[in-house]
PDB file of N, CA and C in Angstrom:
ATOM      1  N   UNK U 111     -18.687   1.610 133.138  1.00 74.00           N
ATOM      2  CA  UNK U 111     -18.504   2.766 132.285  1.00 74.00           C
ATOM      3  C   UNK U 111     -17.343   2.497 131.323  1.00 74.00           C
ATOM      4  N   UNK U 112     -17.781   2.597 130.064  1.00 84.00           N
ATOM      5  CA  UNK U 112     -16.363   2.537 129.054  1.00 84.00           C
ATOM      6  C   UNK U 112     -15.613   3.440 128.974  1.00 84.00           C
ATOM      7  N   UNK U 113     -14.561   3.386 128.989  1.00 90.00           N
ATOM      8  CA  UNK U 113     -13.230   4.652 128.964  1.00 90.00           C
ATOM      9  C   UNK U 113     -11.736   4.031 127.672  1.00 90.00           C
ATOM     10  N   UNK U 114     -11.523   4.900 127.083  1.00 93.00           N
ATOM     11  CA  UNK U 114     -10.601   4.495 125.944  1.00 93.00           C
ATOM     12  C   UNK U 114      -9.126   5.139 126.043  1.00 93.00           C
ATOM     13  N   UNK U 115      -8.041   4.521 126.438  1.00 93.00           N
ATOM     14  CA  UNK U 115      -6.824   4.936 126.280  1.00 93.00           C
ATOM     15  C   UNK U 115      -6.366   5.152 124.804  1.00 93.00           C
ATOM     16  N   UNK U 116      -5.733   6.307 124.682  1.00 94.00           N
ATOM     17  CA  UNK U 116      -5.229   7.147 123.254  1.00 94.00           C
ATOM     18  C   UNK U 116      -3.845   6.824 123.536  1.00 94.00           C
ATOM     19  N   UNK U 117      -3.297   6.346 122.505  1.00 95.00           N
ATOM     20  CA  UNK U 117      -1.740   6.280 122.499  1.00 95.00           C
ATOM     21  C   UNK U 117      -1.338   6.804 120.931  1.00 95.00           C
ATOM     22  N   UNK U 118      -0.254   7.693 121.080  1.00 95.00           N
ATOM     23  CA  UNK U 118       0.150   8.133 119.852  1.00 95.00           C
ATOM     24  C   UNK U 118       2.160   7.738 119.805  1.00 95.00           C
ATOM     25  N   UNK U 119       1.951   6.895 118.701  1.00 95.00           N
ATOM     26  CA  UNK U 119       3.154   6.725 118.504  1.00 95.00           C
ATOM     27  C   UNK U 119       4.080   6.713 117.111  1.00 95.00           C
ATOM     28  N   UNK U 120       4.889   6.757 117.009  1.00 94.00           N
ATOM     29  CA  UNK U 120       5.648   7.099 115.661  1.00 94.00           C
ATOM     30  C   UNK U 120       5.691   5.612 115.086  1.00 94.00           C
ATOM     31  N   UNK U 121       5.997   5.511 113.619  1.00 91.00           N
ATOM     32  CA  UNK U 121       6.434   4.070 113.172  1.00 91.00           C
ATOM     33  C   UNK U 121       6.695   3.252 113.642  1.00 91.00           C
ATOM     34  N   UNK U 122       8.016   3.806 114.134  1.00 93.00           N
ATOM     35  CA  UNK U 122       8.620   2.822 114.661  1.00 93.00           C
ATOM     36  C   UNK U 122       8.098   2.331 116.537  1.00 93.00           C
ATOM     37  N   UNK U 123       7.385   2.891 116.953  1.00 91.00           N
ATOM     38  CA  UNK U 123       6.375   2.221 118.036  1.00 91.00           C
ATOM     39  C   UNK U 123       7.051   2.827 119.226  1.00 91.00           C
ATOM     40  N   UNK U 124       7.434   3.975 119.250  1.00 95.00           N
ATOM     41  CA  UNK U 124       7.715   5.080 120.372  1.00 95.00           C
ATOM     42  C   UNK U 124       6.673   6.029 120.956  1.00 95.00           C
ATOM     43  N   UNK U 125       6.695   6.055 121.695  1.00 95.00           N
ATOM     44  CA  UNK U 125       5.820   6.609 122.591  1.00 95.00           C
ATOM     45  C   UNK U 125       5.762   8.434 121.889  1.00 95.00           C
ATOM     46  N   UNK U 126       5.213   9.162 121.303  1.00 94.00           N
ATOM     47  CA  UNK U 126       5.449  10.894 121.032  1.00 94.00           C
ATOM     48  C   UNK U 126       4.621  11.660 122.279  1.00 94.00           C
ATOM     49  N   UNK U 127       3.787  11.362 123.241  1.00 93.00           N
ATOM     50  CA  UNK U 127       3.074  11.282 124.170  1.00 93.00           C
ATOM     51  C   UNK U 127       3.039  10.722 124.780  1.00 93.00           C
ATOM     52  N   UNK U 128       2.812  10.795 126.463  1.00 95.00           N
ATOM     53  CA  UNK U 128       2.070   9.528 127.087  1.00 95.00           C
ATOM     54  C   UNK U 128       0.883   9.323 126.770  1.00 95.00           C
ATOM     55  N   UNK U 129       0.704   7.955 127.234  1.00 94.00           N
ATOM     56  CA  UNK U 129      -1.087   7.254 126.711  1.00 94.00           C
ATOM     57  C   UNK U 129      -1.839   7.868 128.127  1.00 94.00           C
ATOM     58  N   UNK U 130      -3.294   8.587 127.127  1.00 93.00           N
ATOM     59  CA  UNK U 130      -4.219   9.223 128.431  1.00 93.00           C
ATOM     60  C   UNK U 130      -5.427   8.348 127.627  1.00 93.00           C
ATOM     61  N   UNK U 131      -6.346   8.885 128.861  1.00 93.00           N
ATOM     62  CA  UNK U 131      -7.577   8.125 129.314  1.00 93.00           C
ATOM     63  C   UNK U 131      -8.767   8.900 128.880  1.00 93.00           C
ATOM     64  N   UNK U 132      -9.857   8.736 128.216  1.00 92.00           N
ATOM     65  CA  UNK U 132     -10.802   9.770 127.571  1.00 92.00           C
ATOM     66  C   UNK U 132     -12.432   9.073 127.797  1.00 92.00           C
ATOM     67  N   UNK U 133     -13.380   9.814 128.273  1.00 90.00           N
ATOM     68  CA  UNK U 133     -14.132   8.748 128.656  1.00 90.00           C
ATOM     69  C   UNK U 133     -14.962   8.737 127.203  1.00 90.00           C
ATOM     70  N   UNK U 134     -15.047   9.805 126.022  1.00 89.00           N
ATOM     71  CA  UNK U 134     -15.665   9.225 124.945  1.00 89.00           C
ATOM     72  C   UNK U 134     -14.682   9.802 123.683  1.00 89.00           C
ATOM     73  N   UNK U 135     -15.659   9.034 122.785  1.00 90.00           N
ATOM     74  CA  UNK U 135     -14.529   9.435 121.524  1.00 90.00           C
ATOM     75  C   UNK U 135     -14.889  10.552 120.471  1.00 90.00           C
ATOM     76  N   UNK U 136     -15.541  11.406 120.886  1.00 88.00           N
ATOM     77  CA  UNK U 136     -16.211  12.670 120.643  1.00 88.00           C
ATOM     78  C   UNK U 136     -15.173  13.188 119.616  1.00 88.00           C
ATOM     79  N   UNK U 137     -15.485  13.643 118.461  1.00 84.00           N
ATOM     80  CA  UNK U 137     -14.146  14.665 117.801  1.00 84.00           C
ATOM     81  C   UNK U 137     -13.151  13.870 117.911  1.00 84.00           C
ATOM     82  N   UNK U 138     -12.837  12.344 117.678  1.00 87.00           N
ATOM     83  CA  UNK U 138     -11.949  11.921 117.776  1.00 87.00           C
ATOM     84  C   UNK U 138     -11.092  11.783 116.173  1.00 87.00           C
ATOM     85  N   UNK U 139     -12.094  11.492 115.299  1.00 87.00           N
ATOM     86  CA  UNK U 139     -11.773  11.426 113.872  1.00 87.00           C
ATOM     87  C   UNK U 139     -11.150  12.764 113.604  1.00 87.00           C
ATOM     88  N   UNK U 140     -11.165  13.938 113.611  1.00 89.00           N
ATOM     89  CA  UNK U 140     -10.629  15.003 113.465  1.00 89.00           C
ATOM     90  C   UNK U 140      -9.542  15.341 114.221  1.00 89.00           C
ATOM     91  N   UNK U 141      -9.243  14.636 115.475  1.00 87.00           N
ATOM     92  CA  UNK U 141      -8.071  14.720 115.822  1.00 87.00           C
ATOM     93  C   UNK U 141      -7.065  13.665 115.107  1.00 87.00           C
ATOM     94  N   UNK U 142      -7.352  12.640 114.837  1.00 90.00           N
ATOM     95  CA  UNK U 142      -6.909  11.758 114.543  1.00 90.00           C
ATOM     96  C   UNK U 142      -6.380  11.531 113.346  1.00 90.00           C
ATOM     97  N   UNK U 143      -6.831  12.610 112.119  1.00 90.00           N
ATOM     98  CA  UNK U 143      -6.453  13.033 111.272  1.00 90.00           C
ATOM     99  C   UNK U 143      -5.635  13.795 110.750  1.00 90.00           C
ATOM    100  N   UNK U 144      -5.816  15.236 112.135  1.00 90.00           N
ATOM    101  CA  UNK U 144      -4.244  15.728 112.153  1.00 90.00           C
ATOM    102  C   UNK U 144      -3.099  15.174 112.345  1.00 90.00           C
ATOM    103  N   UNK U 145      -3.390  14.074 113.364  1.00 89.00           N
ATOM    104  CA  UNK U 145      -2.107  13.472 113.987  1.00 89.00           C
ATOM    105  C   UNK U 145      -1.506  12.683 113.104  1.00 89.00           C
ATOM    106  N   UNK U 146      -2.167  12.094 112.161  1.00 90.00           N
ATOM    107  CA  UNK U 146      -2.044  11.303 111.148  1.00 90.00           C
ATOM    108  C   UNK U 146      -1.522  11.463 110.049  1.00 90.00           C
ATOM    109  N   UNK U 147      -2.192  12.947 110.062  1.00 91.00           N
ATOM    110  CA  UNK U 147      -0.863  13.563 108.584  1.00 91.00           C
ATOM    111  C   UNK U 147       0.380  14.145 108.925  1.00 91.00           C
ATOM    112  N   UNK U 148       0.732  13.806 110.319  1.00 90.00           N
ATOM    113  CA  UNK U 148       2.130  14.130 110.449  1.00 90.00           C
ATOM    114  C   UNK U 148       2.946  12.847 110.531  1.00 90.00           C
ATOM    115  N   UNK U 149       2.512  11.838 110.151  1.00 93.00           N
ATOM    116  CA  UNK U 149       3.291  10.507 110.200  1.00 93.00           C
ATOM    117  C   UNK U 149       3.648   9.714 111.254  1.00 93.00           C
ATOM    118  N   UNK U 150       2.706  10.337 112.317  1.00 94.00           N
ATOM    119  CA  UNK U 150       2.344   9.209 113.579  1.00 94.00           C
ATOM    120  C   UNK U 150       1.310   8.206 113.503  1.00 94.00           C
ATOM    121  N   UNK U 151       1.095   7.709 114.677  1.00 94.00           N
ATOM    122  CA  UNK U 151      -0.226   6.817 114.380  1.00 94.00           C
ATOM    123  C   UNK U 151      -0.912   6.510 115.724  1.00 94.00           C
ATOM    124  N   UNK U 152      -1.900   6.665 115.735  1.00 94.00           N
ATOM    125  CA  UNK U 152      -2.800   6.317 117.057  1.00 94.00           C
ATOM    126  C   UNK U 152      -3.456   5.646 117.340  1.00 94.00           C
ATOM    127  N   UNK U 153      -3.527   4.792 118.398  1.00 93.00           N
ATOM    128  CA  UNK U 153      -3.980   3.687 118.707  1.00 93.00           C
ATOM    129  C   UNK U 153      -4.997   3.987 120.201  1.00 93.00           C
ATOM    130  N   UNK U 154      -6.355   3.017 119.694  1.00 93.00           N
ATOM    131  CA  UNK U 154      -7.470   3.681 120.535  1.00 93.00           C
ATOM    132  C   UNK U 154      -7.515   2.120 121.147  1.00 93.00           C
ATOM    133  N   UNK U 155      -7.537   2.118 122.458  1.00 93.00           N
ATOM    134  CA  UNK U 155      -7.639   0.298 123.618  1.00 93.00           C
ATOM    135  C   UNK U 155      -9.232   1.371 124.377  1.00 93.00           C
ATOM    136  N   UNK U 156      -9.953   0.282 124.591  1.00 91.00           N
ATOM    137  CA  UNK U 156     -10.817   0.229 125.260  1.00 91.00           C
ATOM    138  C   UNK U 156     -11.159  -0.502 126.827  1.00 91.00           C
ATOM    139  N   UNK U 157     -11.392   0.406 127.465  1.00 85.00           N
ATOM    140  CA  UNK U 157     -11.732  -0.481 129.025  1.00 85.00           C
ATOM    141  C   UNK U 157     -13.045  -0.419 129.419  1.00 85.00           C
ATOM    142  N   UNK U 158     -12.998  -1.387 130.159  1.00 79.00           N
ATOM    143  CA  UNK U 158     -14.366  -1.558 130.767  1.00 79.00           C
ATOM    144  C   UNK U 158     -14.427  -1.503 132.572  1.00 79.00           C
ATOM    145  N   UNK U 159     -14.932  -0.496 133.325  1.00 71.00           N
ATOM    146  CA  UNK U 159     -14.701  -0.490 134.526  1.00 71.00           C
ATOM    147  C   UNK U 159     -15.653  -1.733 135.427  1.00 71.00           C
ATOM    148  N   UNK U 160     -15.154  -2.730 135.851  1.00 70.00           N
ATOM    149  CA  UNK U 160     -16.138  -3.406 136.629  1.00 70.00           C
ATOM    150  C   UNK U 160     -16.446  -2.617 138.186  1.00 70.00           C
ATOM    151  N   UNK U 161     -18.065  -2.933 138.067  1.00 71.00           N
ATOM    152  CA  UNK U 161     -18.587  -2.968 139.518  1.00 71.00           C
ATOM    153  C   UNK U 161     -18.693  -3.836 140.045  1.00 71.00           C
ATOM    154  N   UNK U 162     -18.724  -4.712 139.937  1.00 74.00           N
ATOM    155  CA  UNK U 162     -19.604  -6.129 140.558  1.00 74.00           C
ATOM    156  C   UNK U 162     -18.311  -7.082 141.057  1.00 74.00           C
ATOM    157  N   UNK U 163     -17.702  -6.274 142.653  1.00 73.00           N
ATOM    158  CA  UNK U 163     -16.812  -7.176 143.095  1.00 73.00           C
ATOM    159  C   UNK U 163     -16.964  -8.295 143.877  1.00 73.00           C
ATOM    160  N   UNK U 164     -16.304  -9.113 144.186  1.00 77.00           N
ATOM    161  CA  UNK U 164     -16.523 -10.247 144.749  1.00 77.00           C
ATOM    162  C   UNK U 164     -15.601 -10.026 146.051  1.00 77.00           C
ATOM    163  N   UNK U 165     -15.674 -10.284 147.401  1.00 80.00           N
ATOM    164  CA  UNK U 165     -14.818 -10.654 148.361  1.00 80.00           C
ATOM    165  C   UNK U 165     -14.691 -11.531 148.692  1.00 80.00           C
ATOM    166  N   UNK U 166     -13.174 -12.086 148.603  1.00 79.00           N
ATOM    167  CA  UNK U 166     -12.330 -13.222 149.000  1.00 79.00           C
ATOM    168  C   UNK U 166     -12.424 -13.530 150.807  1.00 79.00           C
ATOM    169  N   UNK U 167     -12.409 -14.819 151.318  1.00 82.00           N
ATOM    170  CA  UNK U 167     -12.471 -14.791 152.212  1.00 82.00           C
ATOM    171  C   UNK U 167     -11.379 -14.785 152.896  1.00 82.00           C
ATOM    172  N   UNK U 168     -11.340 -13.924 154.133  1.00 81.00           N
ATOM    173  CA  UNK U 168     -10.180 -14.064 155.233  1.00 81.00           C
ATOM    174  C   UNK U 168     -10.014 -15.111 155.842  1.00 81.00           C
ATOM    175  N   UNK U 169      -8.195 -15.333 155.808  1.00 78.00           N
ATOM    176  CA  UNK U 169      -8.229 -16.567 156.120  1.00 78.00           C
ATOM    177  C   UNK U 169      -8.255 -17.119 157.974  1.00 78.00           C
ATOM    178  N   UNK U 170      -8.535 -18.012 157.991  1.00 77.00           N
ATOM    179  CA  UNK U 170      -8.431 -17.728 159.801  1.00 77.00           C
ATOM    180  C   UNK U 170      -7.806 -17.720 161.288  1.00 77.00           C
ATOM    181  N   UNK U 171      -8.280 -16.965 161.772  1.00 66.00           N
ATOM    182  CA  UNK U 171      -6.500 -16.514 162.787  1.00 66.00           C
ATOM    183  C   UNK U 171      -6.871 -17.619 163.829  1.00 66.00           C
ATOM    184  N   UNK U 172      -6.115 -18.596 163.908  1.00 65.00           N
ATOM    185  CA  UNK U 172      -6.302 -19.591 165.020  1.00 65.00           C
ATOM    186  C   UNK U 172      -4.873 -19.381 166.039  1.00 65.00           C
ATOM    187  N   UNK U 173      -5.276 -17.592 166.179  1.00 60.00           N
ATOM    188  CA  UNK U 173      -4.558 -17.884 167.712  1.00 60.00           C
ATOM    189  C   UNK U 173      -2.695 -17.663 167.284  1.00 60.00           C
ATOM    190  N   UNK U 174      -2.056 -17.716 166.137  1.00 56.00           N
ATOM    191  CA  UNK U 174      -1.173 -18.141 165.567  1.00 56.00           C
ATOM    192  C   UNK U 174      -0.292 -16.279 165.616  1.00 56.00           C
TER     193      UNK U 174
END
């Protein structure tokens, strides 16, 4: 499932928010526009959740 962290930060690369997690980008241009004409700037990272884990093997107890 894709999920996109929002970070909004000033010029100079300060945090004005913490960065949250949004699973789409629905109405994002219209937010992004307000935020924008106040002289911040927002930055959209994308994730990708994996399913497909692998298990490592245990290593073995000889008694020790």
């Amino acid at each position: 499932m894709q999920k996109f962290i929002i970070s909004v930060k000033t010029k100079h690369g300060q945090d004005v928010i913490p960065p949250y997690i949004v699973s789409d980008l629905t109405a994002f241009g219209h937010y992004s526009e307000r935020i924008t004409a106040n002289g911040l700037v927002v930055l959209v990272d994308s994730l990708s959740e994996e399913d497909t884990f692998v298990e490592l093997p245990k290593p073995q107890d000889n008694g020790k």
